[in-house]
PDB file of C-alpha atoms and ligand atoms in Angstrom:
ATOM      1  CA  MET A   1      23.559 -17.176 -32.762  1.00 82.00           C
ATOM      2  CA  LYS A   2      25.838 -18.481 -34.998  1.00 95.00           C
ATOM      3  CA  PRO A   3      27.234 -16.103 -38.151  1.00 98.00           C
ATOM      4  CA  ILE A   4      25.836 -15.870 -40.889  1.00 98.00           C
ATOM      5  CA  VAL A   5      28.339 -17.228 -43.295  1.00 99.00           C
ATOM      6  CA  ALA A   6      29.101 -15.144 -46.887  1.00 99.00           C
ATOM      7  CA  PRO A   7      32.032 -16.742 -49.501  1.00 99.00           C
ATOM      8  CA  SER A   8      33.236 -14.179 -51.799  1.00 98.00           C
ATOM      9  CA  LEU A   9      33.078 -15.478 -55.164  1.00 98.00           C
ATOM     10  CA  LEU A  10      36.311 -13.584 -56.368  1.00 98.00           C
ATOM     11  CA  ALA A  11      38.366 -16.306 -54.560  1.00 98.00           C
ATOM     12  CA  ALA A  12      37.042 -18.951 -56.769  1.00 98.00           C
ATOM     13  CA  ASN A  13      38.349 -20.311 -59.858  1.00 98.00           C
ATOM     14  CA  PHE A  14      36.640 -18.308 -62.778  1.00 97.00           C
ATOM     15  CA  GLY A  15      37.779 -21.193 -64.975  1.00 97.00           C
ATOM     16  CA  ASN A  16      35.276 -23.616 -63.916  1.00 97.00           C
ATOM     17  CA  LEU A  17      32.718 -20.964 -61.529  1.00 97.00           C
ATOM     18  CA  GLN A  18      29.848 -23.285 -62.050  1.00 98.00           C
ATOM     19  CA  ALA A  19      31.691 -26.019 -60.116  1.00 98.00           C
ATOM     20  CA  ASP A  20      32.425 -23.963 -57.370  1.00 98.00           C
ATOM     21  CA  ILE A  21      28.952 -22.527 -57.402  1.00 98.00           C
ATOM     22  CA  ASP A  22      27.655 -26.212 -57.012  1.00 98.00           C
ATOM     23  CA  MET A  23      29.936 -27.055 -53.532  1.00 98.00           C
ATOM     24  CA  LEU A  24      28.973 -23.303 -52.489  1.00 98.00           C
ATOM     25  CA  ASN A  25      25.182 -25.102 -52.722  1.00 98.00           C
ATOM     26  CA  GLN A  26      26.085 -27.499 -51.388  1.00 98.00           C
ATOM     27  CA  SER A  27      27.901 -25.855 -47.864  1.00 98.00           C
ATOM     28  CA  GLU A  28      26.328 -24.717 -44.907  1.00 98.00           C
ATOM     29  CA  CYS A  29      26.660 -21.192 -46.089  1.00 98.00           C
ATOM     30  CA  ASP A  30      24.138 -18.298 -46.015  1.00 98.00           C
ATOM     31  CA  TRP A  31      25.091 -15.855 -48.845  1.00 99.00           C
ATOM     32  CA  ILE A  32      27.309 -15.788 -51.688  1.00 98.00           C
ATOM     33  CA  HIS A  33      29.536 -12.603 -51.764  1.00 99.00           C
ATOM     34  CA  ILE A  34      29.855 -11.050 -55.176  1.00 98.00           C
ATOM     35  CA  ASP A  35      32.296  -8.080 -55.635  1.00 98.00           C
ATOM     36  CA  ILE A  36      32.024  -5.763 -58.200  1.00 98.00           C
ATOM     37  CA  MET A  37      34.920  -3.452 -59.078  1.00 98.00           C
ATOM     38  CA  ASP A  38      35.075  -0.685 -61.596  1.00 98.00           C
ATOM     39  CA  GLY A  39      38.751  -0.006 -61.856  1.00 98.00           C
ATOM     40  CA  VAL A  40      38.203   4.017 -60.671  1.00 98.00           C
ATOM     41  CA  PHE A  41      36.768   3.408 -57.075  1.00 98.00           C
ATOM     42  CA  VAL A  42      39.107   0.643 -56.229  1.00 98.00           C
ATOM     43  CA  PRO A  43      42.253  -0.084 -58.655  1.00 98.00           C
ATOM     44  CA  ASN A  44      41.097  -3.118 -60.190  1.00 98.00           C
ATOM     45  CA  ILE A  45      38.087  -4.929 -61.696  1.00 98.00           C
ATOM     46  CA  SER A  46      36.230  -8.373 -61.078  1.00 98.00           C
ATOM     47  CA  PHE A  47      33.463  -9.568 -62.807  1.00 97.00           C
ATOM     48  CA  GLY A  48      30.411  -7.260 -64.258  1.00 97.00           C
ATOM     49  CA  PHE A  49      26.414  -8.283 -64.862  1.00 98.00           C
ATOM     50  CA  PRO A  50      26.726 -11.036 -68.374  1.00 97.00           C
ATOM     51  CA  VAL A  51      28.802 -12.981 -66.153  1.00 98.00           C
ATOM     52  CA  LEU A  52      26.325 -12.298 -62.867  1.00 98.00           C
ATOM     53  CA  LYS A  53      23.564 -13.391 -64.831  1.00 98.00           C
ATOM     54  CA  PHE A  54      24.920 -17.070 -64.865  1.00 97.00           C
ATOM     55  CA  VAL A  55      25.746 -16.522 -61.363  1.00 98.00           C
ATOM     56  CA  ALA A  56      22.672 -15.877 -60.267  1.00 98.00           C
ATOM     57  CA  GLN A  57      21.064 -18.685 -62.401  1.00 98.00           C
ATOM     58  CA  LEU A  58      23.576 -21.459 -61.041  1.00 98.00           C
ATOM     59  CA  SER A  59      22.908 -20.072 -57.259  1.00 98.00           C
ATOM     60  CA  ASN A  60      20.211 -21.846 -55.029  1.00 98.00           C
ATOM     61  CA  LYS A  61      21.709 -19.234 -52.439  1.00 98.00           C
ATOM     62  CA  PRO A  62      21.082 -15.294 -51.763  1.00 98.00           C
ATOM     63  CA  LEU A  63      23.149 -13.203 -53.138  1.00 98.00           C
ATOM     64  CA  ASP A  64      25.483 -10.474 -51.419  1.00 99.00           C
ATOM     65  CA  VAL A  65      26.347  -7.651 -53.462  1.00 99.00           C
ATOM     66  CA  HIS A  66      29.111  -5.735 -53.077  1.00 99.00           C
ATOM     67  CA  LEU A  67      29.480  -2.609 -55.275  1.00 98.00           C
ATOM     68  CA  MET A  68      32.932  -1.641 -55.227  1.00 99.00           C
ATOM     69  CA  VAL A  69      32.420   1.481 -58.372  1.00 98.00           C
ATOM     70  CA  VAL A  70      31.251   4.683 -58.438  1.00 98.00           C
ATOM     71  CA  GLN A  71      28.268   6.235 -58.593  1.00 98.00           C
ATOM     72  CA  PRO A  72      26.979   2.680 -57.845  1.00 98.00           C
ATOM     73  CA  GLU A  73      23.150   3.733 -57.953  1.00 98.00           C
ATOM     74  CA  LYS A  74      23.126   3.474 -61.495  1.00 98.00           C
ATOM     75  CA  PHE A  75      23.007  -0.374 -61.273  1.00 98.00           C
ATOM     76  CA  ILE A  76      19.798  -0.616 -58.727  1.00 98.00           C
ATOM     77  CA  ASN A  77      18.047  -1.897 -61.644  1.00 98.00           C
ATOM     78  CA  GLU A  78      20.916  -4.471 -62.613  1.00 98.00           C
ATOM     79  CA  VAL A  79      21.524  -5.699 -59.295  1.00 98.00           C
ATOM     80  CA  LYS A  80      17.674  -6.231 -58.912  1.00 98.00           C
ATOM     81  CA  ALA A  81      17.515  -7.904 -62.179  1.00 98.00           C
ATOM     82  CA  LEU A  82      20.274 -10.840 -60.582  1.00 98.00           C
ATOM     83  CA  GLY A  83      17.119 -11.599 -57.891  1.00 98.00           C
ATOM     84  CA  ALA A  84      20.312 -10.082 -55.693  1.00 98.00           C
ATOM     85  CA  TYR A  85      18.860 -10.272 -51.662  1.00 98.00           C
ATOM     86  CA  CYS A  86      21.333  -7.150 -50.870  1.00 98.00           C
ATOM     87  CA  MET A  87      23.054  -4.187 -52.535  1.00 99.00           C
ATOM     88  CA  ASN A  88      25.771  -2.802 -50.600  1.00 98.00           C
ATOM     89  CA  VAL A  89      27.642   0.759 -51.873  1.00 99.00           C
ATOM     90  CA  HIS A  90      30.203   2.305 -50.000  1.00 99.00           C
ATOM     91  CA  MET A  91      29.566   5.202 -48.263  1.00 98.00           C
ATOM     92  CA  GLU A  92      32.775   7.404 -49.833  1.00 98.00           C
ATOM     93  CA  ALA A  93      31.014   6.084 -53.029  1.00 98.00           C
ATOM     94  CA  CYS A  94      27.993   8.125 -52.284  1.00 98.00           C
ATOM     95  CA  PRO A  95      27.405  12.149 -51.528  1.00 98.00           C
ATOM     96  CA  HIS A  96      23.813  11.732 -51.525  1.00 98.00           C
ATOM     97  CA  LEU A  97      23.746   8.128 -49.095  1.00 98.00           C
ATOM     98  CA  HIS A  98      20.533   8.677 -48.035  1.00 98.00           C
ATOM     99  CA  ARG A  99      18.778   8.744 -51.372  1.00 98.00           C
ATOM    100  CA  VAL A 100      20.814   5.869 -52.331  1.00 99.00           C
ATOM    101  CA  VAL A 101      19.698   3.453 -49.856  1.00 98.00           C
ATOM    102  CA  GLN A 102      16.114   4.190 -49.855  1.00 98.00           C
ATOM    103  CA  GLN A 103      16.310   3.674 -53.496  1.00 98.00           C
ATOM    104  CA  ILE A 104      17.807   0.587 -53.021  1.00 99.00           C
ATOM    105  CA  LYS A 105      15.126  -0.677 -50.152  1.00 98.00           C
ATOM    106  CA  ASP A 106      12.338   0.959 -52.813  1.00 98.00           C
ATOM    107  CA  ALA A 107      13.456  -1.924 -55.546  1.00 98.00           C
ATOM    108  CA  GLY A 108      12.648  -4.678 -53.141  1.00 98.00           C
ATOM    109  CA  MET A 109      16.075  -5.406 -51.885  1.00 99.00           C
ATOM    110  CA  LYS A 110      18.140  -5.076 -48.481  1.00 99.00           C
ATOM    111  CA  ALA A 111      20.398  -1.925 -48.081  1.00 99.00           C
ATOM    112  CA  GLY A 112      23.682  -2.068 -47.419  1.00 99.00           C
ATOM    113  CA  VAL A 113      26.610   0.370 -46.430  1.00 99.00           C
ATOM    114  CA  THR A 114      29.791  -0.017 -46.359  1.00 99.00           C
ATOM    115  CA  LEU A 115      32.757   1.759 -45.000  1.00 99.00           C
ATOM    116  CA  ASN A 116      36.688   0.975 -45.436  1.00 99.00           C
ATOM    117  CA  PRO A 117      39.072   1.094 -43.317  1.00 98.00           C
ATOM    118  CA  SER A 118      39.559   4.755 -42.911  1.00 98.00           C
ATOM    119  CA  THR A 119      35.968   5.571 -42.250  1.00 98.00           C
ATOM    120  CA  PRO A 120      35.015   5.989 -38.735  1.00 98.00           C
ATOM    121  CA  VAL A 121      31.994   4.329 -37.571  1.00 98.00           C
ATOM    122  CA  MET A 122      30.467   7.792 -36.382  1.00 98.00           C
ATOM    123  CA  MET A 123      29.896   8.924 -40.123  1.00 98.00           C
ATOM    124  CA  LEU A 124      26.884   6.436 -39.685  1.00 98.00           C
ATOM    125  CA  LYS A 125      24.764   7.987 -37.349  1.00 98.00           C
ATOM    126  CA  ASP A 126      22.513  10.104 -39.336  1.00 98.00           C
ATOM    127  CA  ILE A 127      21.822   6.974 -41.513  1.00 98.00           C
ATOM    128  CA  ILE A 128      22.272   4.059 -39.208  1.00 98.00           C
ATOM    129  CA  ARG A 129      18.338   3.743 -38.430  1.00 98.00           C
ATOM    130  CA  ASP A 130      17.437   3.515 -42.463  1.00 98.00           C
ATOM    131  CA  VAL A 131      19.973   0.720 -43.325  1.00 98.00           C
ATOM    132  CA  ASP A 132      19.768  -3.379 -43.063  1.00 98.00           C
ATOM    133  CA  ILE A 133      23.662  -3.893 -43.097  1.00 99.00           C
ATOM    134  CA  VAL A 134      26.754  -2.072 -42.019  1.00 99.00           C
ATOM    135  CA  MET A 135      29.540  -3.730 -43.818  1.00 99.00           C
ATOM    136  CA  LEU A 136      32.841  -2.942 -42.565  1.00 99.00           C
ATOM    137  CA  MET A 137      35.649  -3.165 -44.541  1.00 99.00           C
ATOM    138  CA  SER A 138      39.005  -4.980 -42.846  1.00 99.00           C
ATOM    139  CA  VAL A 139      41.058  -4.373 -45.804  1.00 99.00           C
ATOM    140  CA  ASN A 140      41.254  -1.826 -48.263  1.00 98.00           C
ATOM    141  CA  PRO A 141      38.994  -2.717 -51.113  1.00 98.00           C
ATOM    142  CA  GLY A 142      39.912  -4.158 -54.304  1.00 98.00           C
ATOM    143  CA  PHE A 143      42.004  -7.491 -53.716  1.00 98.00           C
ATOM    144  CA  GLY A 144      41.315 -10.794 -52.063  1.00 98.00           C
ATOM    145  CA  GLY A 145      44.019 -12.377 -49.828  1.00 98.00           C
ATOM    146  CA  GLN A 146      45.273  -9.547 -47.963  1.00 98.00           C
ATOM    147  CA  LYS A 147      46.347  -9.408 -44.863  1.00 98.00           C
ATOM    148  CA  PHE A 148      43.329  -8.242 -42.131  1.00 98.00           C
ATOM    149  CA  ILE A 149      43.220  -4.938 -40.747  1.00 99.00           C
ATOM    150  CA  GLU A 150      43.693  -5.389 -36.593  1.00 98.00           C
ATOM    151  CA  HIS A 151      41.375  -2.238 -35.395  1.00 98.00           C
ATOM    152  CA  SER A 152      38.472  -3.345 -37.657  1.00 98.00           C
ATOM    153  CA  VAL A 153      37.845  -5.718 -34.225  1.00 98.00           C
ATOM    154  CA  GLU A 154      37.778  -2.118 -32.220  1.00 98.00           C
ATOM    155  CA  LYS A 155      35.613  -0.588 -35.127  1.00 98.00           C
ATOM    156  CA  VAL A 156      32.407  -3.924 -35.152  1.00 98.00           C
ATOM    157  CA  ARG A 157      32.542  -2.915 -30.956  1.00 98.00           C
ATOM    158  CA  GLU A 158      31.899   0.788 -31.603  1.00 98.00           C
ATOM    159  CA  LEU A 159      29.432  -0.155 -34.474  1.00 98.00           C
ATOM    160  CA  ARG A 160      27.732  -2.691 -32.097  1.00 98.00           C
ATOM    161  CA  ASP A 161      27.820   0.294 -29.248  1.00 98.00           C
ATOM    162  CA  LEU A 162      25.897   2.368 -31.481  1.00 98.00           C
ATOM    163  CA  ILE A 163      22.997   0.234 -32.909  1.00 98.00           C
ATOM    164  CA  ASP A 164      22.625  -0.925 -29.639  1.00 97.00           C
ATOM    165  CA  GLN A 165      22.062   2.934 -28.962  1.00 97.00           C
ATOM    166  CA  THR A 166      20.452   4.062 -31.372  1.00 97.00           C
ATOM    167  CA  ASP A 167      18.278   1.028 -31.689  1.00 92.00           C
ATOM    168  CA  SER A 168      18.691   0.216 -34.836  1.00 98.00           C
ATOM    169  CA  SER A 169      18.325  -3.926 -36.693  1.00 97.00           C
ATOM    170  CA  ALA A 170      21.595  -3.401 -39.167  1.00 98.00           C
ATOM    171  CA  LEU A 171      23.509  -6.345 -39.348  1.00 98.00           C
ATOM    172  CA  ILE A 172      27.094  -6.011 -38.735  1.00 99.00           C
ATOM    173  CA  GLU A 173      29.110  -7.481 -41.958  1.00 99.00           C
ATOM    174  CA  VAL A 174      32.734  -7.799 -41.955  1.00 99.00           C
ATOM    175  CA  ASP A 175      34.954  -8.297 -45.241  1.00 99.00           C
ATOM    176  CA  GLY A 176      38.305  -8.927 -45.762  1.00 98.00           C
ATOM    177  CA  GLY A 177      41.003 -11.313 -44.245  1.00 98.00           C
ATOM    178  CA  VAL A 178      38.076 -13.199 -42.290  1.00 98.00           C
ATOM    179  CA  ASN A 179      39.294 -17.014 -41.481  1.00 98.00           C
ATOM    180  CA  CYS A 180      38.486 -18.810 -38.058  1.00 98.00           C
ATOM    181  CA  GLU A 181      40.937 -17.017 -35.695  1.00 98.00           C
ATOM    182  CA  THR A 182      40.064 -12.673 -37.189  1.00 98.00           C
ATOM    183  CA  GLY A 183      36.105 -14.153 -37.463  1.00 98.00           C
ATOM    184  CA  LYS A 184      36.524 -15.567 -33.623  1.00 98.00           C
ATOM    185  CA  ARG A 185      37.188 -12.498 -32.874  1.00 98.00           C
ATOM    186  CA  LEU A 186      35.071 -10.477 -34.806  1.00 98.00           C
ATOM    187  CA  VAL A 187      32.009 -12.747 -33.862  1.00 98.00           C
ATOM    188  CA  GLU A 188      33.036 -11.850 -30.166  1.00 98.00           C
ATOM    189  CA  ALA A 189      33.237  -8.250 -30.932  1.00 98.00           C
ATOM    190  CA  GLY A 190      29.239  -8.455 -32.296  1.00 98.00           C
ATOM    191  CA  ALA A 191      29.887  -9.042 -35.936  1.00 98.00           C
ATOM    192  CA  ASP A 192      26.593 -10.910 -37.809  1.00 98.00           C
ATOM    193  CA  VAL A 193      27.397 -11.703 -40.642  1.00 99.00           C
ATOM    194  CA  LEU A 194      31.570 -12.962 -41.679  1.00 99.00           C
ATOM    195  CA  VAL A 195      32.747 -12.891 -45.760  1.00 99.00           C
ATOM    196  CA  ALA A 196      35.301 -15.148 -46.326  1.00 98.00           C
ATOM    197  CA  GLY A 197      37.359 -15.050 -49.564  1.00 98.00           C
ATOM    198  CA  SER A 198      40.795 -16.963 -49.531  1.00 98.00           C
ATOM    199  CA  SER A 199      40.476 -18.680 -46.568  1.00 98.00           C
ATOM    200  CA  VAL A 200      37.312 -20.756 -47.873  1.00 98.00           C
ATOM    201  CA  PHE A 201      38.471 -21.302 -51.598  1.00 98.00           C
ATOM    202  CA  LYS A 202      42.045 -21.839 -50.721  1.00 98.00           C
ATOM    203  CA  ALA A 203      41.277 -24.691 -47.392  1.00 98.00           C
ATOM    204  CA  PRO A 204      42.174 -28.135 -47.958  1.00 98.00           C
ATOM    205  CA  CYS A 205      37.964 -28.708 -47.951  1.00 98.00           C
ATOM    206  CA  PRO A 206      36.182 -25.430 -48.885  1.00 98.00           C
ATOM    207  CA  GLN A 207      33.168 -27.195 -46.805  1.00 98.00           C
ATOM    208  CA  VAL A 208      34.699 -27.890 -44.219  1.00 98.00           C
ATOM    209  CA  GLU A 209      36.402 -24.383 -43.763  1.00 98.00           C
ATOM    210  CA  ILE A 210      32.666 -22.917 -44.470  1.00 98.00           C
ATOM    211  CA  ALA A 211      31.418 -24.729 -41.440  1.00 98.00           C
ATOM    212  CA  ALA A 212      33.996 -24.132 -39.118  1.00 98.00           C
ATOM    213  CA  LEU A 213      33.331 -20.401 -39.600  1.00 98.00           C
ATOM    214  CA  LYS A 214      29.400 -21.425 -39.003  1.00 98.00           C
ATOM    215  CA  ASN A 215      30.212 -22.588 -35.737  1.00 97.00           C
ATOM    216  CA  LEU A 216      32.656 -20.103 -34.454  1.00 94.00           C
TER     217      LEU A 216
HETATM  218  C1  LIG B 301      37.906  -7.237 -51.078  1.00 87.35           C
HETATM  219  C2  LIG B 301      36.527  -7.830 -51.100  1.00 87.35           C
HETATM  220  C3  LIG B 301      36.412  -8.513 -50.249  1.00 87.35           C
HETATM  221  C4  LIG B 301      37.352 -10.193 -50.936  1.00 87.35           C
HETATM  222  C5  LIG B 301      37.808 -10.544 -49.416  1.00 87.35           C
HETATM  223  O1  LIG B 301      38.130  -5.835 -52.089  1.00 87.35           O
HETATM  224  O2  LIG B 301      35.590  -6.638 -51.110  1.00 87.35           O
HETATM  225  O3  LIG B 301      35.192  -9.453 -50.069  1.00 87.35           O
HETATM  226  O4  LIG B 301      36.902 -10.937 -51.881  1.00 87.35           O
HETATM  227  O5  LIG B 301      38.526 -11.762 -49.701  1.00 87.35           O
HETATM  228  P1  LIG B 301      39.456 -12.287 -48.474  1.00 87.35           P
HETATM  229  O6  LIG B 301      38.954 -12.955 -47.934  1.00 87.35           O
HETATM  230  O7  LIG B 301      40.768 -13.393 -49.429  1.00 87.35           O
HETATM  231  O8  LIG B 301      40.336 -11.013 -47.988  1.00 87.35           O
HETATM  232 ZN1  LIG B 302      33.398  -7.533 -50.509  1.00 87.35          ZN
END
């Protein structure tokens, strides 16, 4: 199975988002990954809903929305209004994760739960059957262009085992420092979805890089 490839708009040219979205629309990418930051859960701020409204209008690919914010449940209606395909919330930001997952699904979106690099896979044990996607952060969230944390490959293997043992149908997504080299090892370990920011947008030809990730 070819991986689902989700380029992260965080690494796009914010001075001309339309050009980069047009490029993604014409590429082999499957989803567009959208990083929302609040300067509280993570030490950075990216873009908010007024900008994303136009991104959603321009994109013909499903939007994979990653909320790096405290209390992400406050924004379920806004993410739904974008027409998002899935909404990823951080386990570390949700004391009542089970409720939030149900609310996202009730809103008609796929529910994703994201784990920071320091959060163990075993924390998913009692939620794994309820989620559509588990996203493992392979960098500390907040910034693009960081170095891939090697331990993430082992975490993908552990998560694949947990999913197989529990008959969960969750997809495994990995975000941070993904390029063709790390991506190949992640796919071999059992990853289904690769998020890639810098490796796509800093490539001489982003569409060629997307095709290469797709064919790992
Ligand atoms: C990091 C974001 C990522 C980021 C990945 O906080 O969640 O989606 O855009 O960027 P790269 O691929 O450059 O590590
Ligand atoms: Zn992300």
